[in-house]
mmCIF file of C-alpha atoms in Angstrom:
data_model
loop_
_atom_site.group_PDB
_atom_site.id
_atom_site.type_symbol
_atom_site.label_atom_id
_atom_site.label_comp_id
_atom_site.label_asym_id
_atom_site.label_seq_id
_atom_site.Cartn_x
_atom_site.Cartn_y
_atom_site.Cartn_z
ATOM 1 C CA UNK A 988 33.912 -3.035 -108.783
ATOM 2 C CA UNK A 989 32.803 0.535 -108.457
ATOM 3 C CA UNK A 990 28.855 1.187 -109.087
ATOM 4 C CA UNK A 991 28.048 2.284 -112.769
ATOM 5 C CA UNK A 992 26.991 5.877 -113.273
ATOM 6 C CA UNK A 993 23.539 6.740 -112.518
ATOM 7 C CA UNK A 994 23.370 7.618 -116.517
ATOM 8 C CA UNK A 995 24.362 3.821 -117.486
ATOM 9 C CA UNK A 996 22.720 1.861 -115.053
ATOM 10 C CA UNK A 997 18.651 0.663 -115.174
ATOM 11 C CA UNK A 998 17.024 1.787 -112.010
ATOM 12 C CA UNK A 999 15.652 -1.059 -110.082
ATOM 13 C CA UNK A 1000 12.314 -1.546 -109.280
ATOM 14 C CA UNK A 1001 10.459 0.124 -106.630
ATOM 15 C CA UNK A 1002 8.489 -2.122 -104.288
ATOM 16 C CA UNK A 1003 6.240 -0.259 -101.780
ATOM 17 C CA UNK A 1004 4.672 -2.994 -99.606
ATOM 18 C CA UNK A 1005 2.427 -0.965 -97.608
ATOM 19 C CA UNK A 1006 1.125 2.459 -97.748
ATOM 20 C CA UNK A 1007 -2.368 4.075 -96.584
ATOM 21 C CA UNK A 1008 -5.257 6.157 -98.502
ATOM 22 C CA UNK A 1009 -8.075 7.163 -96.549
ATOM 23 C CA UNK A 1010 -10.096 4.183 -96.222
ATOM 24 C CA UNK A 1011 -12.990 6.041 -98.082
ATOM 25 C CA UNK A 1012 -14.138 5.037 -101.438
ATOM 26 C CA UNK A 1013 -14.099 9.110 -102.207
ATOM 27 C CA UNK A 1014 -10.066 8.684 -101.606
ATOM 28 C CA UNK A 1015 -7.998 9.843 -104.654
ATOM 29 C CA UNK A 1016 -5.956 6.698 -105.805
ATOM 30 C CA UNK A 1017 -4.195 9.030 -108.443
ATOM 31 C CA UNK A 1018 -1.930 10.026 -105.560
ATOM 32 C CA UNK A 1019 -0.478 6.168 -105.740
ATOM 33 C CA UNK A 1020 1.197 7.635 -109.159
ATOM 34 C CA UNK A 1021 3.682 9.897 -106.861
ATOM 35 C CA UNK A 1022 5.358 6.341 -106.393
ATOM 36 C CA UNK A 1023 6.165 6.903 -110.384
ATOM 37 C CA UNK A 1024 9.877 6.143 -111.078
ATOM 38 C CA UNK A 1025 12.093 5.053 -114.470
ATOM 39 C CA UNK A 1026 12.901 1.387 -113.217
ATOM 40 C CA UNK A 1027 9.055 0.644 -112.537
ATOM 41 C CA UNK A 1028 6.943 0.999 -109.255
ATOM 42 C CA UNK A 1029 4.776 -1.369 -107.187
ATOM 43 C CA UNK A 1030 2.484 0.150 -104.354
ATOM 44 C CA UNK A 1031 0.428 -2.464 -101.913
ATOM 45 C CA UNK A 1032 -2.141 -0.043 -100.709
ATOM 46 C CA UNK A 1033 -4.455 -0.844 -97.176
ATOM 47 C CA UNK A 1034 -7.874 -1.312 -97.893
ATOM 48 C CA UNK A 1035 -9.235 -2.541 -94.218
ATOM 49 C CA UNK A 1036 -8.320 -3.575 -90.499
ATOM 50 C CA UNK A 1037 -9.558 -4.353 -87.356
ATOM 51 C CA UNK A 1038 -12.824 -2.456 -87.497
ATOM 52 C CA UNK A 1039 -14.008 -3.134 -90.853
ATOM 53 C CA UNK A 1040 -16.287 -6.031 -91.989
ATOM 54 C CA UNK A 1041 -16.364 -8.251 -95.174
ATOM 55 C CA UNK A 1042 -19.137 -6.113 -97.071
ATOM 56 C CA UNK A 1043 -17.543 -2.629 -96.176
ATOM 57 C CA UNK A 1044 -13.725 -3.866 -97.419
ATOM 58 C CA UNK A 1045 -15.539 -5.344 -100.398
ATOM 59 C CA UNK A 1046 -17.184 -2.522 -101.815
ATOM 60 C CA UNK A 1047 -13.831 -0.202 -101.103
ATOM 61 C CA UNK A 1048 -11.768 -2.742 -103.115
ATOM 62 C CA UNK A 1049 -14.416 -2.624 -105.871
ATOM 63 C CA UNK A 1050 -14.771 1.117 -105.982
ATOM 64 C CA UNK A 1051 -10.566 1.198 -106.034
ATOM 65 C CA UNK A 1052 -10.279 -0.978 -108.734
ATOM 66 C CA UNK A 1053 -12.905 0.866 -110.786
ATOM 67 C CA UNK A 1054 -10.918 4.209 -110.232
ATOM 68 C CA UNK A 1055 -7.415 2.399 -110.782
ATOM 69 C CA UNK A 1056 -8.370 1.114 -114.037
ATOM 70 C CA UNK A 1057 -9.732 4.517 -115.266
ATOM 71 C CA UNK A 1058 -6.269 6.177 -114.411
ATOM 72 C CA UNK A 1059 -3.796 5.623 -117.334
ATOM 73 C CA UNK A 1060 -0.534 6.168 -115.088
ATOM 74 C CA UNK A 1061 -2.018 3.146 -112.634
ATOM 75 C CA UNK A 1062 -2.227 -0.500 -113.384
ATOM 76 C CA UNK A 1063 -3.716 -3.383 -111.107
ATOM 77 C CA UNK A 1064 -1.329 -6.036 -110.568
ATOM 78 C CA UNK A 1065 -2.703 -9.524 -110.320
ATOM 79 C CA UNK A 1066 0.755 -11.159 -111.252
ATOM 80 C CA UNK A 1067 4.240 -10.399 -111.021
ATOM 81 C CA UNK A 1068 3.879 -10.531 -114.988
ATOM 82 C CA UNK A 1069 1.825 -7.366 -114.610
ATOM 83 C CA UNK A 1070 4.393 -5.595 -112.311
ATOM 84 C CA UNK A 1071 7.009 -6.054 -114.910
ATOM 85 C CA UNK A 1072 4.582 -5.095 -117.744
ATOM 86 C CA UNK A 1073 3.326 -1.881 -115.708
ATOM 87 C CA UNK A 1074 7.477 -1.075 -115.230
ATOM 88 C CA UNK A 1075 7.855 -1.462 -119.099
ATOM 89 C CA UNK A 1076 4.852 0.741 -119.757
ATOM 90 C CA UNK A 1077 6.045 3.387 -117.011
ATOM 91 C CA UNK A 1078 2.993 3.070 -114.613
ATOM 92 C CA UNK A 1079 2.698 2.185 -111.247
ATOM 93 C CA UNK A 1080 1.349 -1.320 -110.857
ATOM 94 C CA UNK A 1081 -1.127 -1.586 -107.593
ATOM 95 C CA UNK A 1082 -2.524 -4.446 -105.499
ATOM 96 C CA UNK A 1083 -3.900 -4.488 -102.096
ATOM 97 C CA UNK A 1084 -3.431 -5.469 -98.457
ATOM 98 C CA UNK A 1085 -5.246 -5.987 -95.135
ATOM 99 C CA UNK A 1086 -4.312 -5.086 -91.993
ATOM 100 C CA UNK A 1087 -6.000 -7.536 -89.901
ATOM 101 C CA UNK A 1088 -8.027 -10.538 -90.282
ATOM 102 C CA UNK A 1089 -11.022 -9.102 -89.000
ATOM 103 C CA UNK A 1090 -12.718 -8.323 -92.123
ATOM 104 C CA UNK A 1091 -13.100 -12.214 -92.788
ATOM 105 C CA UNK A 1092 -15.644 -12.464 -89.916
ATOM 106 C CA UNK A 1093 -13.938 -16.022 -88.932
ATOM 107 C CA UNK A 1094 -14.907 -17.002 -92.521
ATOM 108 C CA UNK A 1095 -11.770 -18.732 -93.990
ATOM 109 C CA UNK A 1096 -13.413 -19.045 -97.666
ATOM 110 C CA UNK A 1097 -13.071 -15.217 -97.790
ATOM 111 C CA UNK A 1098 -9.334 -15.267 -98.197
ATOM 112 C CA UNK A 1099 -10.335 -16.540 -101.775
ATOM 113 C CA UNK A 1100 -13.000 -13.809 -102.102
ATOM 114 C CA UNK A 1101 -10.299 -10.912 -101.114
ATOM 115 C CA UNK A 1102 -7.359 -12.485 -103.262
ATOM 116 C CA UNK A 1103 -9.701 -12.422 -106.306
ATOM 117 C CA UNK A 1104 -10.263 -8.881 -105.373
ATOM 118 C CA UNK A 1105 -6.464 -8.264 -105.768
ATOM 119 C CA UNK A 1106 -5.447 -8.437 -101.903
ATOM 120 C CA UNK A 1107 -2.176 -10.349 -101.857
ATOM 121 C CA UNK A 1108 -1.199 -9.914 -98.121
ATOM 122 C CA UNK A 1109 -2.841 -10.209 -94.985
ATOM 123 C CA UNK A 1110 -2.037 -9.530 -91.080
ATOM 124 C CA UNK A 1111 -3.886 -11.938 -88.676
ATOM 125 C CA UNK A 1112 -3.882 -9.036 -85.934
ATOM 126 C CA UNK A 1113 -3.612 -5.441 -85.736
ATOM 127 C CA UNK A 1114 -2.381 -4.157 -82.102
ATOM 128 C CA UNK A 1115 -4.317 -6.093 -80.278
ATOM 129 C CA UNK A 1116 -5.484 -9.511 -79.656
ATOM 130 C CA UNK A 1117 -8.190 -11.000 -81.781
ATOM 131 C CA UNK A 1118 -9.440 -14.343 -83.135
ATOM 132 C CA UNK A 1119 -6.118 -15.143 -84.747
ATOM 133 C CA UNK A 1120 -3.649 -13.950 -82.313
ATOM 134 C CA UNK A 1121 -2.152 -11.505 -80.151
ATOM 135 C CA UNK A 1122 -1.045 -7.989 -81.000
ATOM 136 C CA UNK A 1123 2.083 -5.669 -80.295
ATOM 137 C CA UNK A 1124 0.294 -3.483 -77.644
ATOM 138 C CA UNK A 1125 -0.920 -6.441 -75.710
ATOM 139 C CA UNK A 1126 0.451 -6.618 -72.520
ATOM 140 C CA UNK A 1127 0.792 -10.830 -72.768
ATOM 141 C CA UNK A 1128 0.835 -12.437 -76.125
ATOM 142 C CA UNK A 1129 -0.099 -15.877 -76.136
ATOM 143 C CA UNK A 1130 0.473 -16.567 -79.855
ATOM 144 C CA UNK A 1131 -1.252 -17.744 -83.052
ATOM 145 C CA UNK A 1132 -4.539 -19.337 -82.026
ATOM 146 C CA UNK A 1133 -5.929 -22.290 -83.311
ATOM 147 C CA UNK A 1134 -7.785 -20.402 -85.938
ATOM 148 C CA UNK A 1135 -4.949 -18.407 -86.692
ATOM 149 C CA UNK A 1136 -2.758 -21.278 -88.028
ATOM 150 C CA UNK A 1137 -5.632 -22.548 -89.780
ATOM 151 C CA UNK A 1138 -5.746 -18.990 -91.173
ATOM 152 C CA UNK A 1139 -1.892 -19.006 -91.798
ATOM 153 C CA UNK A 1140 -2.378 -22.353 -93.740
ATOM 154 C CA UNK A 1141 -5.370 -21.047 -96.065
ATOM 155 C CA UNK A 1142 -3.203 -18.245 -96.766
ATOM 156 C CA UNK A 1143 -0.601 -20.487 -98.138
ATOM 157 C CA UNK A 1144 -3.166 -22.609 -100.055
ATOM 158 C CA UNK A 1145 -4.593 -19.307 -101.799
ATOM 159 C CA UNK A 1146 -1.339 -17.608 -102.448
ATOM 160 C CA UNK A 1147 -1.679 -14.561 -100.028
ATOM 161 C CA UNK A 1148 1.543 -13.359 -97.983
ATOM 162 C CA UNK A 1149 0.976 -13.626 -94.222
ATOM 163 C CA UNK A 1150 2.009 -10.504 -92.575
ATOM 164 C CA UNK A 1151 3.262 -10.235 -89.181
ATOM 165 C CA UNK A 1152 3.594 -6.469 -88.528
ATOM 166 C CA UNK A 1153 1.813 -5.524 -85.598
ATOM 167 C CA UNK A 1154 1.350 -8.743 -84.471
ATOM 168 C CA UNK A 1155 2.696 -9.313 -80.841
ATOM 169 C CA UNK A 1156 6.429 -11.118 -80.828
ATOM 170 C CA UNK A 1157 4.756 -14.396 -79.849
ATOM 171 C CA UNK A 1158 2.288 -14.463 -82.922
ATOM 172 C CA UNK A 1159 4.818 -13.186 -85.372
ATOM 173 C CA UNK A 1160 7.066 -16.194 -84.309
ATOM 174 C CA UNK A 1161 4.353 -18.570 -84.357
ATOM 175 C CA UNK A 1162 3.750 -17.066 -88.007
ATOM 176 C CA UNK A 1163 6.555 -17.785 -89.259
ATOM 177 C CA UNK A 1164 7.061 -21.585 -87.857
ATOM 178 C CA UNK A 1165 3.679 -22.669 -89.190
ATOM 179 C CA UNK A 1166 3.842 -21.202 -92.908
ATOM 180 C CA UNK A 1167 5.073 -23.384 -95.173
ATOM 181 C CA UNK A 1168 5.595 -20.014 -97.610
ATOM 182 C CA UNK A 1169 7.973 -16.935 -97.209
ATOM 183 C CA UNK A 1170 6.398 -14.267 -94.745
ATOM 184 C CA UNK A 1171 6.608 -10.472 -94.492
ATOM 185 C CA UNK A 1172 7.141 -8.352 -91.805
ATOM 186 C CA UNK A 1173 5.945 -5.651 -94.401
ATOM 187 C CA UNK A 1174 6.221 -2.248 -92.287
ATOM 188 C CA UNK A 1175 8.292 -2.871 -89.192
ATOM 189 C CA UNK A 1176 11.242 -1.552 -87.556
ATOM 190 C CA UNK A 1177 13.983 -2.520 -85.391
ATOM 191 C CA UNK A 1178 13.676 -3.116 -81.961
ATOM 192 C CA UNK A 1179 17.093 -3.204 -81.251
ATOM 193 C CA UNK A 1180 17.945 0.168 -82.986
ATOM 194 C CA UNK A 1181 14.985 1.933 -81.321
ATOM 195 C CA UNK A 1182 12.871 0.337 -78.529
ATOM 196 C CA UNK A 1183 9.170 0.977 -79.362
ATOM 197 C CA UNK A 1184 6.603 -1.914 -78.641
ATOM 198 C CA UNK A 1185 5.744 -1.798 -82.485
ATOM 199 C CA UNK A 1186 9.249 -2.718 -83.752
ATOM 200 C CA UNK A 1187 10.162 -6.479 -84.148
ATOM 201 C CA UNK A 1188 13.266 -8.091 -81.870
ATOM 202 C CA UNK A 1189 16.280 -9.651 -84.040
ATOM 203 C CA UNK A 1190 14.785 -13.424 -83.074
ATOM 204 C CA UNK A 1191 11.731 -12.005 -85.584
ATOM 205 C CA UNK A 1192 13.724 -11.039 -87.984
ATOM 206 C CA UNK A 1193 15.649 -14.339 -88.316
ATOM 207 C CA UNK A 1194 12.680 -16.167 -88.037
ATOM 208 C CA UNK A 1195 11.235 -14.202 -90.902
ATOM 209 C CA UNK A 1196 14.476 -15.050 -92.887
ATOM 210 C CA UNK A 1197 14.335 -18.444 -92.285
ATOM 211 C CA UNK A 1198 11.032 -18.682 -94.101
ATOM 212 C CA UNK A 1199 12.648 -16.998 -97.324
ATOM 213 C CA UNK A 1200 10.860 -13.598 -96.030
ATOM 214 C CA UNK A 1201 11.449 -10.139 -96.216
ATOM 215 C CA UNK A 1202 11.096 -7.525 -93.390
ATOM 216 C CA UNK A 1203 10.117 -4.189 -94.733
ATOM 217 C CA UNK A 1204 11.649 -0.914 -92.706
ATOM 218 C CA UNK A 1205 8.830 1.184 -92.293
ATOM 219 C CA UNK A 1206 9.435 4.993 -92.765
ATOM 220 C CA UNK A 1207 6.897 6.263 -89.700
ATOM 221 C CA UNK A 1208 9.123 8.637 -87.444
ATOM 222 C CA UNK A 1209 7.921 7.509 -84.142
ATOM 223 C CA UNK A 1210 9.135 3.941 -85.055
ATOM 224 C CA UNK A 1211 12.135 5.044 -86.460
ATOM 225 C CA UNK A 1212 13.411 7.114 -83.569
ATOM 226 C CA UNK A 1213 11.800 10.237 -81.477
ATOM 227 C CA UNK A 1214 9.763 11.163 -84.330
ATOM 228 C CA UNK A 1215 12.543 11.279 -87.200
ATOM 229 C CA UNK A 1216 11.229 9.934 -90.619
ATOM 230 C CA UNK A 1217 14.511 10.881 -92.366
ATOM 231 C CA UNK A 1218 16.127 8.748 -94.693
ATOM 232 C CA UNK A 1219 19.350 8.552 -92.339
ATOM 233 C CA UNK A 1220 16.745 7.089 -89.814
ATOM 234 C CA UNK A 1221 16.025 4.802 -92.102
ATOM 235 C CA UNK A 1222 19.338 3.452 -93.199
ATOM 236 C CA UNK A 1223 20.380 2.829 -89.761
ATOM 237 C CA UNK A 1224 17.479 0.585 -89.586
ATOM 238 C CA UNK A 1225 18.004 -1.163 -92.875
ATOM 239 C CA UNK A 1226 21.996 -1.145 -91.604
ATOM 240 C CA UNK A 1227 20.881 -3.346 -88.688
ATOM 241 C CA UNK A 1228 18.504 -5.972 -90.456
ATOM 242 C CA UNK A 1229 21.592 -6.525 -93.169
ATOM 243 C CA UNK A 1230 23.915 -7.306 -90.470
ATOM 244 C CA UNK A 1231 21.625 -9.731 -89.057
ATOM 245 C CA UNK A 1232 20.200 -11.526 -92.332
ATOM 246 C CA UNK A 1233 21.583 -9.983 -95.096
ATOM 247 C CA UNK A 1234 20.349 -7.837 -97.969
ATOM 248 C CA UNK A 1235 18.259 -10.612 -99.184
ATOM 249 C CA UNK A 1236 15.909 -10.514 -96.778
ATOM 250 C CA UNK A 1237 15.416 -6.685 -96.395
ATOM 251 C CA UNK A 1238 12.876 -4.347 -98.133
ATOM 252 C CA UNK A 1239 11.768 -0.836 -97.879
ATOM 253 C CA UNK A 1240 7.905 -0.125 -96.864
ATOM 254 C CA UNK A 1241 6.957 3.552 -95.559
ATOM 255 C CA UNK A 1242 3.413 2.643 -94.373
ATOM 256 C CA UNK A 1243 2.408 6.415 -95.516
ATOM 257 C CA UNK A 1244 -0.695 7.713 -95.039
ATOM 258 C CA UNK A 1245 -2.105 9.901 -97.786
ATOM 259 C CA UNK A 1246 -4.319 11.492 -95.383
ATOM 260 C CA UNK A 1247 -1.609 12.214 -93.086
ATOM 261 C CA UNK A 1248 -3.000 15.657 -91.996
ATOM 262 C CA UNK A 1249 -6.869 14.082 -91.350
ATOM 263 C CA UNK A 1250 -4.904 11.529 -89.083
ATOM 264 C CA UNK A 1251 -2.979 13.822 -86.953
ATOM 265 C CA UNK A 1252 -6.109 15.930 -86.570
ATOM 266 C CA UNK A 1253 -7.901 12.712 -85.258
ATOM 267 C CA UNK A 1254 -5.054 11.908 -82.912
ATOM 268 C CA UNK A 1255 -4.805 15.461 -81.297
ATOM 269 C CA UNK A 1256 -8.540 15.550 -80.759
ATOM 270 C CA UNK A 1257 -8.586 12.193 -79.338
ATOM 271 C CA UNK A 1258 -5.183 10.916 -77.802
ATOM 272 C CA UNK A 1259 -6.660 8.502 -76.017
ATOM 273 C CA UNK A 1260 -6.945 6.373 -79.280
ATOM 274 C CA UNK A 1261 -3.493 5.447 -79.403
ATOM 275 C CA UNK A 1262 -0.746 5.098 -76.269
ATOM 276 C CA UNK A 1263 1.847 7.554 -75.162
ATOM 277 C CA UNK A 1264 4.652 5.871 -77.191
ATOM 278 C CA UNK A 1265 2.884 7.042 -80.031
ATOM 279 C CA UNK A 1266 1.490 10.282 -79.439
ATOM 280 C CA UNK A 1267 4.266 11.875 -76.925
ATOM 281 C CA UNK A 1268 5.888 13.969 -79.807
ATOM 282 C CA UNK A 1269 3.105 15.271 -80.955
ATOM 283 C CA UNK A 1270 2.052 15.051 -84.780
ATOM 284 C CA UNK A 1271 3.445 12.236 -86.221
ATOM 285 C CA UNK A 1272 6.033 12.229 -89.312
ATOM 286 C CA UNK A 1273 5.879 9.850 -91.853
ATOM 287 C CA UNK A 1274 8.435 9.564 -95.289
ATOM 288 C CA UNK A 1275 6.184 10.439 -98.126
ATOM 289 C CA UNK A 1276 6.599 8.922 -101.606
ATOM 290 C CA UNK A 1277 9.519 11.770 -102.736
ATOM 291 C CA UNK A 1278 11.465 10.853 -99.934
ATOM 292 C CA UNK A 1279 11.642 7.447 -100.624
ATOM 293 C CA UNK A 1280 12.518 7.739 -104.023
ATOM 294 C CA UNK A 1281 15.843 9.193 -102.470
ATOM 295 C CA UNK A 1282 16.906 6.084 -100.698
ATOM 296 C CA UNK A 1283 18.345 4.309 -103.571
ATOM 297 C CA UNK A 1284 21.171 7.171 -103.612
ATOM 298 C CA UNK A 1285 21.263 7.251 -99.512
ATOM 299 C CA UNK A 1286 22.259 3.216 -99.775
ATOM 300 C CA UNK A 1287 24.471 3.520 -102.593
ATOM 301 C CA UNK A 1288 26.305 6.224 -101.195
ATOM 302 C CA UNK A 1289 26.591 4.237 -97.760
ATOM 303 C CA UNK A 1290 28.857 1.471 -99.965
ATOM 304 C CA UNK A 1291 25.631 -1.165 -100.866
ATOM 305 C CA UNK A 1292 26.569 -2.390 -103.926
ATOM 306 C CA UNK A 1293 24.077 -1.821 -106.784
ATOM 307 C CA UNK A 1294 22.639 -5.897 -106.689
ATOM 308 C CA UNK A 1295 21.893 -5.212 -102.930
ATOM 309 C CA UNK A 1296 20.403 -2.067 -103.319
ATOM 310 C CA UNK A 1297 18.039 -3.593 -106.376
ATOM 311 C CA UNK A 1298 17.087 -6.216 -104.045
ATOM 312 C CA UNK A 1299 16.054 -4.073 -100.852
ATOM 313 C CA UNK A 1300 14.308 -1.486 -103.294
ATOM 314 C CA UNK A 1301 11.808 -4.240 -104.742
ATOM 315 C CA UNK A 1302 13.730 -7.154 -105.471
ATOM 316 C CA UNK A 1303 13.263 -8.999 -102.488
ATOM 317 C CA UNK A 1304 9.545 -8.072 -102.312
ATOM 318 C CA UNK A 1305 8.963 -9.342 -105.703
ATOM 319 C CA UNK A 1306 11.077 -12.573 -105.023
ATOM 320 C CA UNK A 1307 8.471 -13.389 -102.619
ATOM 321 C CA UNK A 1308 5.396 -12.586 -104.681
ATOM 322 C CA UNK A 1309 6.613 -15.104 -107.177
ATOM 323 C CA UNK A 1310 6.786 -17.763 -104.668
ATOM 324 C CA UNK A 1311 3.623 -17.337 -102.929
ATOM 325 C CA UNK A 1312 1.347 -15.725 -105.231
ATOM 326 C CA UNK A 1313 -0.763 -18.026 -107.486
#
């Protein structure tokens, strides 16, 4: 059967599993309204990573919650029901993620603390080894530590999704083995398509899918190709992931930084902060919300059926949230 016409079909939910406002209380949360679309939108916003302590992250989240609650275009999402209600009201629903377990400061009971503040996803490690496990930029990744495995079990118990993005390959595989619930690679591209250390292997994709989880293809140019943040480049990575595990385990998640200009200026001034595989093409290119909103049409034009497109745009991430969030 041919796809329904655009006028006849209800647009599916868009689920942006990871984007970045500046990690400052003054950051404009109203930027998140750029994800608005008729079928409803959910956005997970980063609230901290390796350098940040528990008090810093707590203060930032409290400030963000207040600003989101005051914006009638946005709605805090504690549950999947909140996301559905926001979609009906044409609001963008919002929750938070942590890109590193460092803000726990070794205290596993803080997983519950952050969950109660709206954090729904956490990475054990960010690029380099920490107390939980290895990072994607480590020369040797020894995998999850004993503490890291305890962290994954606590994430499962609380209802927070464990995320392998930025982790080393061995750590990511250990995460999938340890978790009793579906996991994410929330914002990761395919190493078989573009050989970058931040991208994940086919084995990682398959093991994530085996948990019932989802790989979110990210819109960062240097991970998609030679600094190519185009929809065509994104779809090439989607095609490879679908060939490996089917459309039911694939999503889109741009990693878009709303402070893109400041981020690139910082790298220009201090290129030593990241290795050459990040900086060799000059300023990084990113896929903004407006470009992400065109991915649905690109996938339909590629011949993907409506149900597969709806799953990849948001249904798959929603399914995992429904299974994991408490």
